[in-house]
JSON list of C-alpha atoms in Angstrom, two decimals:
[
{"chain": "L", "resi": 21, "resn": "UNK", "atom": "CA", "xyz": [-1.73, -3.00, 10.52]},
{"chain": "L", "resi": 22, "resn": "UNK", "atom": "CA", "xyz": [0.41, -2.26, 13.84]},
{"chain": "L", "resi": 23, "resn": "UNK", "atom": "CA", "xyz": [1.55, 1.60, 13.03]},
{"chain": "L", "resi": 24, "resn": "UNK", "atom": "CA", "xyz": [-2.25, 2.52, 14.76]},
{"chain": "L", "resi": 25, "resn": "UNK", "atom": "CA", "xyz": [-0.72, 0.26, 17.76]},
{"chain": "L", "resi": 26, "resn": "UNK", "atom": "CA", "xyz": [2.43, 2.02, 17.89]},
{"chain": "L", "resi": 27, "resn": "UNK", "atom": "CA", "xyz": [1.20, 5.14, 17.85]},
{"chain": "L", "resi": 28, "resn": "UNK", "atom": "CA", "xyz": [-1.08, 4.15, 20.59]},
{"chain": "L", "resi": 29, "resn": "UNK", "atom": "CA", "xyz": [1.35, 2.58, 22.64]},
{"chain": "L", "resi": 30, "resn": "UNK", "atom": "CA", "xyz": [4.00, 5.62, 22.25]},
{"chain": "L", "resi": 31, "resn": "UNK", "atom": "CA", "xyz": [0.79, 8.22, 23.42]},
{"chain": "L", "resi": 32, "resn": "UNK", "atom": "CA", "xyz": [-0.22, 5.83, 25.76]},
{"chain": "L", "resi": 33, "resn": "UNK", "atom": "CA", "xyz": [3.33, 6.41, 27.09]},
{"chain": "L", "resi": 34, "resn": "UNK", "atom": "CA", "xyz": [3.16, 10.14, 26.90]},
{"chain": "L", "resi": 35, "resn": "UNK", "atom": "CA", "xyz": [0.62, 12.25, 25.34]},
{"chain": "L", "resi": 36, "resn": "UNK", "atom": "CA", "xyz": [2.37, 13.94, 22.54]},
{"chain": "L", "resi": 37, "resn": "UNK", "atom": "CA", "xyz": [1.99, 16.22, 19.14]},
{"chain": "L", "resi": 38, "resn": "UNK", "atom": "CA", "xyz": [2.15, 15.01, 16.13]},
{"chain": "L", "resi": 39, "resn": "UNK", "atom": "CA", "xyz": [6.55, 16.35, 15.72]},
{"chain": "L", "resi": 40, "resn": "UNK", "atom": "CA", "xyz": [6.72, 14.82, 19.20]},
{"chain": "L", "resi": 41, "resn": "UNK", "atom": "CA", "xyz": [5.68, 11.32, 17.63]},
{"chain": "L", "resi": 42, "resn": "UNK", "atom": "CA", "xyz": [7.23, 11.74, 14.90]},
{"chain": "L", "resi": 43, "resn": "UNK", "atom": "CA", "xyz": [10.94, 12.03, 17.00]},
{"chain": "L", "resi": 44, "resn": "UNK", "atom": "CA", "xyz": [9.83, 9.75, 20.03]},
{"chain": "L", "resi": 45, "resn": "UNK", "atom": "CA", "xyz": [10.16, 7.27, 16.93]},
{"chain": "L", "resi": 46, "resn": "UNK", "atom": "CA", "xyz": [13.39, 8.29, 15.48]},
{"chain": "L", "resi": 47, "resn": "UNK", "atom": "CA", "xyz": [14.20, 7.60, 19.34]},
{"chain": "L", "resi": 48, "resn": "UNK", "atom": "CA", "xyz": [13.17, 4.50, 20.66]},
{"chain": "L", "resi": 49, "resn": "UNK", "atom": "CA", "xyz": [9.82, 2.82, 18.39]},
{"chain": "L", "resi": 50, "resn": "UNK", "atom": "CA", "xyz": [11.97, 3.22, 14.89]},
{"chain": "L", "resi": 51, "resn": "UNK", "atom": "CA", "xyz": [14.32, 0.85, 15.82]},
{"chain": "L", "resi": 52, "resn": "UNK", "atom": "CA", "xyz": [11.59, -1.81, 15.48]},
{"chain": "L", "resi": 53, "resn": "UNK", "atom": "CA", "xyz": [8.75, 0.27, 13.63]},
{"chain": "L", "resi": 54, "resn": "UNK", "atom": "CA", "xyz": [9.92, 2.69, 11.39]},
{"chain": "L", "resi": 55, "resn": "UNK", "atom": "CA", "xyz": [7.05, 5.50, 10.16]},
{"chain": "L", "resi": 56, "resn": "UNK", "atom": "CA", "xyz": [7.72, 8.63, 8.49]},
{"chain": "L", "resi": 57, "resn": "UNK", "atom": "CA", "xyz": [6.22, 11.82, 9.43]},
{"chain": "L", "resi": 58, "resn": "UNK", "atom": "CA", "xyz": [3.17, 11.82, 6.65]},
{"chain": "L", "resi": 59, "resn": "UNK", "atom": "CA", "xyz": [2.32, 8.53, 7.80]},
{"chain": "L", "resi": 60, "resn": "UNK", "atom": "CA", "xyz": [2.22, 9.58, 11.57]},
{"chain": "L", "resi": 61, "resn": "UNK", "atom": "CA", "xyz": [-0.07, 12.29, 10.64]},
{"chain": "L", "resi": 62, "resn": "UNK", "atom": "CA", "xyz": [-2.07, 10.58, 8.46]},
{"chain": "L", "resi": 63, "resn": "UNK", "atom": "CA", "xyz": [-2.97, 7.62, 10.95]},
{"chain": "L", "resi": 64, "resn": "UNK", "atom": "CA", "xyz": [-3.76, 10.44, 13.53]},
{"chain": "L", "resi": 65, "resn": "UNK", "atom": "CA", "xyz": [-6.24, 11.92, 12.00]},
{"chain": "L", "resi": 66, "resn": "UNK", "atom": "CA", "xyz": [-7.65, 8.20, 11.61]},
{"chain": "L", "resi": 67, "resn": "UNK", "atom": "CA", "xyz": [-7.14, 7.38, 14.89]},
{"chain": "L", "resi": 68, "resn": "UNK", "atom": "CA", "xyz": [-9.16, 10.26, 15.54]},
{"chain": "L", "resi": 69, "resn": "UNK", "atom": "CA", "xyz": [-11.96, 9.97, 13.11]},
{"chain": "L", "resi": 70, "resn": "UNK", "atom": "CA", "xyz": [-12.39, 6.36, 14.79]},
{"chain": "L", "resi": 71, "resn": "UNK", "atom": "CA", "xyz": [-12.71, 7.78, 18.58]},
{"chain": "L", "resi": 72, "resn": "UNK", "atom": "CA", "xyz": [-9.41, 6.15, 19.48]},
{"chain": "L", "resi": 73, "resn": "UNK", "atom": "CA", "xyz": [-7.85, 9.36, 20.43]},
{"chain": "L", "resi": 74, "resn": "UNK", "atom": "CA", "xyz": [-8.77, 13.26, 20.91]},
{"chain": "L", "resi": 75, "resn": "UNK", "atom": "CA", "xyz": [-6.48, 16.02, 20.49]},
{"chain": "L", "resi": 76, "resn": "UNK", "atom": "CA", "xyz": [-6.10, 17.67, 23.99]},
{"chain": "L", "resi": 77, "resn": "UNK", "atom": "CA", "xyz": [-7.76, 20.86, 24.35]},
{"chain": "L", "resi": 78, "resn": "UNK", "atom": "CA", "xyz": [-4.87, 23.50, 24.06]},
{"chain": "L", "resi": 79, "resn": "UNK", "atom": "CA", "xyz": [-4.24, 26.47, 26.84]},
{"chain": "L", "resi": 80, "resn": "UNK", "atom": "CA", "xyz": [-4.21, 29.16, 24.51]},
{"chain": "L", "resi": 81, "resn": "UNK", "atom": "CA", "xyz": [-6.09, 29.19, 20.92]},
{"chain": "L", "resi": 82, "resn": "UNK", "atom": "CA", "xyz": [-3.51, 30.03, 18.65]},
{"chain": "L", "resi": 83, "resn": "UNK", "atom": "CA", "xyz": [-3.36, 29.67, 15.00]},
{"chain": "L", "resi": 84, "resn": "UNK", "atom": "CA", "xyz": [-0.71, 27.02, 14.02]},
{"chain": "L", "resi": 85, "resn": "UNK", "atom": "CA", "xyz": [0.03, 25.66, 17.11]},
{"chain": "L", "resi": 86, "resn": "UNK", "atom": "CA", "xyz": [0.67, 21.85, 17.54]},
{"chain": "L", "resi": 87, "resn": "UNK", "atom": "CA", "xyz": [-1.88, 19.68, 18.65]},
{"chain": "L", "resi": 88, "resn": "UNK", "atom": "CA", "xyz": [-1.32, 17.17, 21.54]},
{"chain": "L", "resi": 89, "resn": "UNK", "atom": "CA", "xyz": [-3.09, 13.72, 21.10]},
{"chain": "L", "resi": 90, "resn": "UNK", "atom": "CA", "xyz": [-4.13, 11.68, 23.87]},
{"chain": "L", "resi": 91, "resn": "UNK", "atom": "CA", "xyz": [-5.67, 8.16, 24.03]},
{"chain": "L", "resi": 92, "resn": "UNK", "atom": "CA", "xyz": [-9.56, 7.61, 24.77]},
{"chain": "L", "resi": 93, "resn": "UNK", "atom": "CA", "xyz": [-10.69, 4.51, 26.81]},
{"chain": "L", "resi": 94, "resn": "UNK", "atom": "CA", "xyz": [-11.95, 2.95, 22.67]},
{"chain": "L", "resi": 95, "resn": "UNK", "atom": "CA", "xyz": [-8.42, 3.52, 21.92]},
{"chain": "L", "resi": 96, "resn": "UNK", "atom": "CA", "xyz": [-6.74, 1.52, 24.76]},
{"chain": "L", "resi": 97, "resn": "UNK", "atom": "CA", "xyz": [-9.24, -1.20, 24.29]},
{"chain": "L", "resi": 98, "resn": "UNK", "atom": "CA", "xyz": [-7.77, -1.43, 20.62]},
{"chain": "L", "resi": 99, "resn": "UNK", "atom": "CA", "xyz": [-4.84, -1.62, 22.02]},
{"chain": "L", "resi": 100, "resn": "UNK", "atom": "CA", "xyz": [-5.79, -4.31, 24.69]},
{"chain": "L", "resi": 101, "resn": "UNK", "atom": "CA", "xyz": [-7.36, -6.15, 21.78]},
{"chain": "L", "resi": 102, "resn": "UNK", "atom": "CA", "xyz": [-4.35, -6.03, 19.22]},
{"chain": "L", "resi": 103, "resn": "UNK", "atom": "CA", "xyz": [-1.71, -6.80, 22.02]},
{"chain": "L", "resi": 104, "resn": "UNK", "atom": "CA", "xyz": [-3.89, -10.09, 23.44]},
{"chain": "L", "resi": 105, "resn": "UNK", "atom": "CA", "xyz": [-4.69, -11.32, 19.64]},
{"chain": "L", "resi": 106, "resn": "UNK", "atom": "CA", "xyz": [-2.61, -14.61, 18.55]},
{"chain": "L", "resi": 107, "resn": "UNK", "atom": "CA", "xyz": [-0.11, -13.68, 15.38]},
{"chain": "L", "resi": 108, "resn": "UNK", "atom": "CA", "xyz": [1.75, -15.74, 13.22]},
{"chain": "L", "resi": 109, "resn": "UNK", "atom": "CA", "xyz": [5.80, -14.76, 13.06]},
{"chain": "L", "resi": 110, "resn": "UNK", "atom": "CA", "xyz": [6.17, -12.93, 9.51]},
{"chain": "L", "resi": 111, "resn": "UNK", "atom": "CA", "xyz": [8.22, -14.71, 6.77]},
{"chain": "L", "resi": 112, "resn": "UNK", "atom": "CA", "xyz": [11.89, -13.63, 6.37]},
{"chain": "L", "resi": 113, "resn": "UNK", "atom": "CA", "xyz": [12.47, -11.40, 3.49]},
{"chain": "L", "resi": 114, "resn": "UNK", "atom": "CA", "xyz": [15.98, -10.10, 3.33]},
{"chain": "L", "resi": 115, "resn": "UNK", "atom": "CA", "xyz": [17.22, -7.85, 0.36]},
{"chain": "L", "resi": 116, "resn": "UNK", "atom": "CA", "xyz": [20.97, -9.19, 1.57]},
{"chain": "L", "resi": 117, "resn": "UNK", "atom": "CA", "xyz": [20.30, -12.34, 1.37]},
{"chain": "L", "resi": 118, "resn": "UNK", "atom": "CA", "xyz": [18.61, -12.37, -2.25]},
{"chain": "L", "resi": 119, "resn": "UNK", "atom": "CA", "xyz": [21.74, -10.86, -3.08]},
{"chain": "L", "resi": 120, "resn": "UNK", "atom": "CA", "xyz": [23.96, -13.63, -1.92]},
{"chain": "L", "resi": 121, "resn": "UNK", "atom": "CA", "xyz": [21.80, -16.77, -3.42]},
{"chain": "L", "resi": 122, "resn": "UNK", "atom": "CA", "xyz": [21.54, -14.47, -7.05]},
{"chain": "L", "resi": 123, "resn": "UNK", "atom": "CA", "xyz": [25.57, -13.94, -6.83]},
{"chain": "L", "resi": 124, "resn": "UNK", "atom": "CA", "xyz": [25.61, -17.85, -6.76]},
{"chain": "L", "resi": 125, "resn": "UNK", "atom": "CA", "xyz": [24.11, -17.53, -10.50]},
{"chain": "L", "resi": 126, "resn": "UNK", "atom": "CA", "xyz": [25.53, -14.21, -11.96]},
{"chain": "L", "resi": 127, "resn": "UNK", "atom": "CA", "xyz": [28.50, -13.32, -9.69]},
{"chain": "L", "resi": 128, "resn": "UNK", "atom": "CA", "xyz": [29.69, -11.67, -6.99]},
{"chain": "L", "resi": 129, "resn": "UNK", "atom": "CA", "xyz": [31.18, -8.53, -8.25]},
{"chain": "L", "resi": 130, "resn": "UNK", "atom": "CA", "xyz": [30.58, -5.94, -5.82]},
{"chain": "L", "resi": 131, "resn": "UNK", "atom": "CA", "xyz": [29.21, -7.45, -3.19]},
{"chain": "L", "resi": 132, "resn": "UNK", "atom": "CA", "xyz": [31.75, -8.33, -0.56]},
{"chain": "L", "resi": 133, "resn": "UNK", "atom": "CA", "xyz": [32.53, -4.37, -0.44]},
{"chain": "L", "resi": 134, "resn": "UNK", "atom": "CA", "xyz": [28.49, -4.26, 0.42]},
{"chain": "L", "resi": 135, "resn": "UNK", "atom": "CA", "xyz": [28.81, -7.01, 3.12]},
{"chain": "L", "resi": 136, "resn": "UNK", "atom": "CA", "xyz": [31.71, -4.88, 4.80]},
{"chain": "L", "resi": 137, "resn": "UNK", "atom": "CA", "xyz": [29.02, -1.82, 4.75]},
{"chain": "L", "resi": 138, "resn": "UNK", "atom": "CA", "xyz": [26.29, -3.67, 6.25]},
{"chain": "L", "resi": 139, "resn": "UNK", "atom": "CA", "xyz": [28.68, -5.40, 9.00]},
{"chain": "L", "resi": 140, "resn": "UNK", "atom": "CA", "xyz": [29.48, -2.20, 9.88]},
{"chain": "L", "resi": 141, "resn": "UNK", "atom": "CA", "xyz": [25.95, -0.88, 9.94]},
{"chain": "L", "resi": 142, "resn": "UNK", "atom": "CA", "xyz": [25.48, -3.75, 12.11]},
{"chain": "L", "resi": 143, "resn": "UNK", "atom": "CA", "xyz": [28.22, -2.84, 14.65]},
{"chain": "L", "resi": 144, "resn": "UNK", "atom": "CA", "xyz": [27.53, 0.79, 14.97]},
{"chain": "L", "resi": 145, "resn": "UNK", "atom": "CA", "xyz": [23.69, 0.17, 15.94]},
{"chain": "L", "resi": 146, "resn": "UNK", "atom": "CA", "xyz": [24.63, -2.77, 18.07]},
{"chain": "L", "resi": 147, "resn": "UNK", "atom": "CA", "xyz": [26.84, -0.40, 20.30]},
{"chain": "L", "resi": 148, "resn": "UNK", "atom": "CA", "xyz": [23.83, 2.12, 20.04]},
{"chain": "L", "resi": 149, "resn": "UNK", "atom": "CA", "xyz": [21.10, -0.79, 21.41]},
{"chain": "L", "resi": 150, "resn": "UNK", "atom": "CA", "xyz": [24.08, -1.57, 23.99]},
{"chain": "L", "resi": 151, "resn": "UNK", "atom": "CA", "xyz": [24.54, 2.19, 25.55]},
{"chain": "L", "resi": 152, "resn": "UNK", "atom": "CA", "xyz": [21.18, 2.63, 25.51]},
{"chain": "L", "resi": 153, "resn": "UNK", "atom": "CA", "xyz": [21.05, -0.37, 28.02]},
{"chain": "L", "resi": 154, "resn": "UNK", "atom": "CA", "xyz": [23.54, 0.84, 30.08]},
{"chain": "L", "resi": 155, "resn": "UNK", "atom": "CA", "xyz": [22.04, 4.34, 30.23]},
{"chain": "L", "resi": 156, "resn": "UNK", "atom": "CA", "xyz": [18.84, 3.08, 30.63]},
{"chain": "L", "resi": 157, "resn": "UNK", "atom": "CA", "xyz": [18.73, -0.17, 32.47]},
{"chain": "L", "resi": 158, "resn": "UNK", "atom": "CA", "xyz": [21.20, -0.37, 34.98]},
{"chain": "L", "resi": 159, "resn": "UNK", "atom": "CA", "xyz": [20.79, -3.69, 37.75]},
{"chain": "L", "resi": 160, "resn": "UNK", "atom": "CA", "xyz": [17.76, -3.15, 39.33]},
{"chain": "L", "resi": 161, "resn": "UNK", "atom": "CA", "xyz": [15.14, -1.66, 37.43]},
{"chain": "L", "resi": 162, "resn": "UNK", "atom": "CA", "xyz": [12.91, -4.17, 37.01]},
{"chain": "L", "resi": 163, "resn": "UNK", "atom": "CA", "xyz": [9.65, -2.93, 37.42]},
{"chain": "L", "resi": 164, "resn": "UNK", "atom": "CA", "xyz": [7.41, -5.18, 35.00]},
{"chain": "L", "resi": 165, "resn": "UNK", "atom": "CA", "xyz": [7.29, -1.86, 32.28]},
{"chain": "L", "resi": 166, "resn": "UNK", "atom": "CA", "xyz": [10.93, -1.84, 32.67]},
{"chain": "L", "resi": 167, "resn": "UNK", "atom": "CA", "xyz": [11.47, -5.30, 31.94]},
{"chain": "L", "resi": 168, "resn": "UNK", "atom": "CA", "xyz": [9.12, -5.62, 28.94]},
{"chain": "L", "resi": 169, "resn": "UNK", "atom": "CA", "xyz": [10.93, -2.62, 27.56]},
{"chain": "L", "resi": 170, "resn": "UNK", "atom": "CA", "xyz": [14.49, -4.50, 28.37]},
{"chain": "L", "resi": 171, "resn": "UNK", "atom": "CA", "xyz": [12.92, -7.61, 26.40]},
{"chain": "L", "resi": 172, "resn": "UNK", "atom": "CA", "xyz": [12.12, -5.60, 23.26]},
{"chain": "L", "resi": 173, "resn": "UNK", "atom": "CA", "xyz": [15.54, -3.63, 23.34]},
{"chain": "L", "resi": 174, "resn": "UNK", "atom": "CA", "xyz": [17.50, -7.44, 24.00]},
{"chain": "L", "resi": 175, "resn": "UNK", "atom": "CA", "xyz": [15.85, -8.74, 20.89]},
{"chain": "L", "resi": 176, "resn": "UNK", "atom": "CA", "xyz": [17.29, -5.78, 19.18]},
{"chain": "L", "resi": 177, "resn": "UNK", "atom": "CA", "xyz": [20.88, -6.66, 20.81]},
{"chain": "L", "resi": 178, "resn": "UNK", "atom": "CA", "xyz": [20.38, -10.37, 19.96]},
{"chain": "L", "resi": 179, "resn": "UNK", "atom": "CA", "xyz": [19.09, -8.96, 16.27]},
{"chain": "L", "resi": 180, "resn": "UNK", "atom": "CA", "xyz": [22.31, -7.13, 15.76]},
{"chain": "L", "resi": 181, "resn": "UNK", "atom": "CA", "xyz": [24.59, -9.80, 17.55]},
{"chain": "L", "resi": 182, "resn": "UNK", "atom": "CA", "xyz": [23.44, -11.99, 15.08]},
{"chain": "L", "resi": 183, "resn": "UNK", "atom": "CA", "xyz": [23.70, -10.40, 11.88]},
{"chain": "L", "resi": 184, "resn": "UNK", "atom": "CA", "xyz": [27.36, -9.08, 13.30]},
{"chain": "L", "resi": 185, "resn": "UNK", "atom": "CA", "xyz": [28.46, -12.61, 13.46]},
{"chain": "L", "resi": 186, "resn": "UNK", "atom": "CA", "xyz": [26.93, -13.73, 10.76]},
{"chain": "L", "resi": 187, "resn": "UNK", "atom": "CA", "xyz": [28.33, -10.84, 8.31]},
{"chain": "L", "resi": 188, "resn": "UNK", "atom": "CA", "xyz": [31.85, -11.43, 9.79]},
{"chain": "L", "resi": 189, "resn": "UNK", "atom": "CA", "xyz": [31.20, -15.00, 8.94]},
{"chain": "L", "resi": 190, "resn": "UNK", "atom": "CA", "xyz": [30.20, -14.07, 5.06]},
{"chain": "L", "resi": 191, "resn": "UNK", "atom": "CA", "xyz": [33.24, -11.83, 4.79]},
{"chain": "L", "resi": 192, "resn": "UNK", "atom": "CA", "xyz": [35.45, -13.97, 5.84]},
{"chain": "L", "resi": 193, "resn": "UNK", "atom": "CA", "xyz": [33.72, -16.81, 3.61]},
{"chain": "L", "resi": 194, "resn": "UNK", "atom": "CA", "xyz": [33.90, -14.33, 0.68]},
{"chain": "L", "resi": 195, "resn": "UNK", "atom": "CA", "xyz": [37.79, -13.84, 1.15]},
{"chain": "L", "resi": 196, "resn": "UNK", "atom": "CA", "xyz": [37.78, -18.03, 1.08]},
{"chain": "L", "resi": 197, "resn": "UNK", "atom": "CA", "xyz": [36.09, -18.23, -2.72]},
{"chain": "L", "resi": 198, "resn": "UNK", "atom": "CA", "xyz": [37.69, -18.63, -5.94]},
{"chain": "L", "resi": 199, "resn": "UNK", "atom": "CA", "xyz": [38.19, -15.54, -8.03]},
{"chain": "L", "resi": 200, "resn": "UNK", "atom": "CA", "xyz": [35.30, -16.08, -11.08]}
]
Protein backbone atom coordinates (compact mmCIF):
# COMPACT_ATOMS: atom_id res chain seq x y z
CA UNK A 1 0.00 0.00 0.00
CA UNK A 2 2.84 2.77 -0.63
CA UNK A 3 0.82 5.17 -3.29
CA UNK A 4 -0.70 6.94 0.30
CA UNK A 5 3.26 7.23 1.09
CA UNK A 6 4.11 8.69 -2.10
CA UNK A 7 1.68 11.00 -2.18
CA UNK A 8 2.67 12.01 1.23
CA UNK A 9 6.17 12.21 0.62
CA UNK A 10 5.70 14.29 -2.82
CA UNK A 11 3.22 16.97 -0.56
CA UNK A 12 5.45 16.68 2.12
CA UNK A 13 7.91 18.05 -0.48
CA UNK A 14 5.63 20.75 -1.72
CA UNK A 15 2.09 21.27 -1.01
CA UNK A 16 0.37 20.74 -4.25
CA UNK A 17 -3.22 20.22 -6.18
CA UNK A 18 -4.34 17.34 -7.17
CA UNK A 19 -2.92 18.15 -11.49
CA UNK A 20 0.19 19.28 -9.61
CA UNK A 21 0.58 15.60 -8.18
CA UNK A 22 -0.50 14.15 -10.78
CA UNK A 23 2.69 15.80 -13.09
CA UNK A 24 5.24 16.05 -10.08
CA UNK A 25 4.85 12.16 -10.80
CA UNK A 26 5.16 12.02 -14.47
CA UNK A 27 8.40 14.05 -13.26
CA UNK A 28 10.38 12.55 -10.76
CA UNK A 29 8.05 9.75 -8.33
CA UNK A 30 6.82 7.79 -11.76
CA UNK A 31 10.01 6.65 -12.49
CA UNK A 32 9.77 4.37 -9.42
CA UNK A 33 5.91 4.68 -8.57
CA UNK A 34 3.81 5.06 -11.35
CA UNK A 35 -0.10 6.33 -10.46
CA UNK A 36 -2.51 7.60 -12.83
CA UNK A 37 -4.52 10.60 -12.29
CA UNK A 38 -7.93 8.73 -10.93
CA UNK A 39 -5.86 6.98 -8.58
CA UNK A 40 -4.14 10.25 -7.27
CA UNK A 41 -7.48 11.65 -6.69
CA UNK A 42 -8.99 8.89 -5.35
CA UNK A 43 -6.30 8.28 -2.51
CA UNK A 44 -6.69 12.08 -1.74
CA UNK A 45 -9.83 12.15 -0.83
CA UNK A 46 -8.79 9.07 1.48
CA UNK A 47 -6.01 10.61 2.73
CA UNK A 48 -8.31 13.17 3.68
CA UNK A 49 -11.20 11.32 5.09
CA UNK A 50 -8.39 9.69 7.43
CA UNK A 51 -6.99 13.23 8.81
CA UNK A 52 -3.71 12.65 7.01
CA UNK A 53 -4.04 15.73 4.98
CA UNK A 54 -6.40 18.97 4.59
CA UNK A 55 -6.94 20.81 1.53
CA UNK A 56 -5.46 24.36 2.12
CA UNK A 57 -7.91 26.98 2.55
CA UNK A 58 -7.97 28.82 -0.92
CA UNK A 59 -7.53 32.90 -1.30
CA UNK A 60 -10.46 33.40 -3.26
CA UNK A 61 -13.76 31.04 -3.23
CA UNK A 62 -14.22 30.23 -6.64
CA UNK A 63 -16.21 27.57 -8.19
CA UNK A 64 -13.89 24.97 -9.89
CA UNK A 65 -10.81 25.98 -8.72
CA UNK A 66 -8.07 23.40 -7.74
CA UNK A 67 -7.58 22.45 -4.37
CA UNK A 68 -4.07 22.46 -2.72
CA UNK A 69 -3.41 19.54 -0.24
CA UNK A 70 -1.12 19.79 2.53
CA UNK A 71 0.08 17.22 5.12
CA UNK A 72 -1.30 17.22 8.87
CA UNK A 73 1.07 16.20 11.77
CA UNK A 74 -1.34 12.28 11.61
CA UNK A 75 -0.18 12.29 8.14
CA UNK A 76 3.62 12.67 8.65
CA UNK A 77 3.46 10.26 11.48
CA UNK A 78 2.11 7.70 8.79
CA UNK A 79 4.70 8.53 7.00
CA UNK A 80 7.34 8.23 9.87
CA UNK A 81 5.67 4.91 10.59
CA UNK A 82 5.67 3.37 6.95
CA UNK A 83 9.30 4.67 6.20
CA UNK A 84 10.81 3.08 9.78
CA UNK A 85 8.68 -0.35 9.26
CA UNK A 86 10.97 -3.52 8.22
CA UNK A 87 9.85 -4.85 4.46
CA UNK A 88 10.67 -7.78 2.72
CA UNK A 89 12.26 -7.09 -1.08
CA UNK A 90 9.23 -8.03 -3.54
CA UNK A 91 9.64 -11.13 -5.79
CA UNK A 92 10.80 -10.52 -9.40
CA UNK A 93 8.09 -10.71 -11.89
CA UNK A 94 9.21 -9.78 -15.34
CA UNK A 95 6.78 -10.00 -18.43
CA UNK A 96 10.36 -10.16 -20.57
CA UNK A 97 11.60 -12.68 -18.99
CA UNK A 98 8.43 -15.10 -19.11
CA UNK A 99 8.80 -14.46 -22.60
CA UNK A 100 12.28 -15.76 -22.99
CA UNK A 101 11.89 -19.14 -20.73
CA UNK A 102 8.22 -19.79 -22.86
CA UNK A 103 10.27 -19.18 -26.32
CA UNK A 104 12.51 -22.08 -24.95
CA UNK A 105 9.17 -24.32 -25.40
CA UNK A 106 7.20 -22.75 -28.37
CA UNK A 107 9.76 -20.54 -30.19
CA UNK A 108 11.18 -17.50 -30.62
CA UNK A 109 9.48 -15.93 -33.50
CA UNK A 110 9.23 -12.40 -32.88
CA UNK A 111 10.95 -11.84 -30.08
CA UNK A 112 14.48 -10.73 -30.78
CA UNK A 113 12.79 -7.65 -32.76
CA UNK A 114 11.04 -7.07 -29.07
CA UNK A 115 14.43 -7.37 -27.23
CA UNK A 116 15.89 -4.61 -29.68
CA UNK A 117 12.68 -2.38 -28.52
CA UNK A 118 13.13 -2.84 -24.96
CA UNK A 119 17.13 -2.30 -25.17
CA UNK A 120 16.35 0.70 -26.60
CA UNK A 121 13.71 1.68 -24.09
CA UNK A 122 16.39 0.93 -21.77
CA UNK A 123 18.98 3.33 -23.30
CA UNK A 124 16.79 6.27 -23.86
CA UNK A 125 15.62 6.37 -20.03
CA UNK A 126 19.10 5.57 -18.87
CA UNK A 127 20.40 8.86 -20.59
CA UNK A 128 17.18 10.53 -19.08
CA UNK A 129 18.15 9.19 -15.20
CA UNK A 130 21.83 10.34 -16.32
CA UNK A 131 20.97 14.21 -17.35
CA UNK A 132 18.85 14.46 -14.72
CA UNK A 133 22.01 13.85 -12.50
CA UNK A 134 24.00 16.15 -14.12
CA UNK A 135 21.33 18.86 -14.03
CA UNK A 136 20.51 18.12 -10.75
CA UNK A 137 23.40 16.87 -8.74
CA UNK A 138 26.43 18.41 -9.67
CA UNK A 139 29.78 17.72 -6.98
CA UNK A 140 28.80 19.10 -3.97
CA UNK A 141 25.34 18.94 -3.11
CA UNK A 142 25.24 16.73 -0.55
CA UNK A 143 23.02 17.88 1.91
CA UNK A 144 21.52 14.56 3.54
CA UNK A 145 17.92 15.28 1.32
CA UNK A 146 20.16 15.61 -1.56
CA UNK A 147 21.91 12.53 -1.11
CA UNK A 148 18.92 10.28 -0.31
CA UNK A 149 17.40 11.67 -3.45
CA UNK A 150 20.90 10.85 -5.42
CA UNK A 151 20.54 7.18 -3.86
CA UNK A 152 17.02 6.62 -5.23
CA UNK A 153 17.86 8.22 -8.74
CA UNK A 154 21.47 5.81 -8.77
CA UNK A 155 19.34 2.76 -8.25
CA UNK A 156 17.42 3.89 -11.22
CA UNK A 157 20.90 4.36 -13.21
CA UNK A 158 22.15 1.00 -11.85
CA UNK A 159 18.36 -0.38 -12.84
CA UNK A 160 18.80 0.72 -16.38
CA UNK A 161 22.66 -0.08 -16.59
CA UNK A 162 21.69 -3.37 -15.91
CA UNK A 163 18.96 -4.27 -18.05
CA UNK A 164 21.13 -2.29 -20.96
CA UNK A 165 23.79 -4.82 -20.57
CA UNK A 166 21.88 -7.46 -20.05
CA UNK A 167 19.53 -6.86 -23.27
CA UNK A 168 22.72 -6.29 -25.38
CA UNK A 169 23.81 -9.55 -23.95
CA UNK A 170 20.31 -11.40 -25.08
CA UNK A 171 20.58 -9.84 -28.52
CA UNK A 172 23.64 -10.73 -29.16
CA UNK A 173 22.87 -14.36 -27.68
CA UNK A 174 19.76 -14.41 -29.94
CA UNK A 175 21.93 -13.67 -33.16
CA UNK A 176 24.20 -16.87 -31.71
CA UNK A 177 21.02 -19.54 -31.85
CA UNK A 178 20.11 -21.93 -34.41
CA UNK A 179 17.37 -20.96 -36.79
CA UNK A 180 14.16 -23.42 -35.49
Amino acid sequence: MSLPHAILTALLEKPSSGLELTRRFDRSIGYFWSATHQQIYRELGRLEAEGHIRALPAEQPARGQRKSYEVLPAGRAELARWTAAAQDPKPQRDTLLLRLRAAAVVGTAGLEADLRRHLELHRRQLAEYEEIERRDFPPGKDAPEDRLRHLVLRAGIDLESFWTRWLDQAVREFGELPER
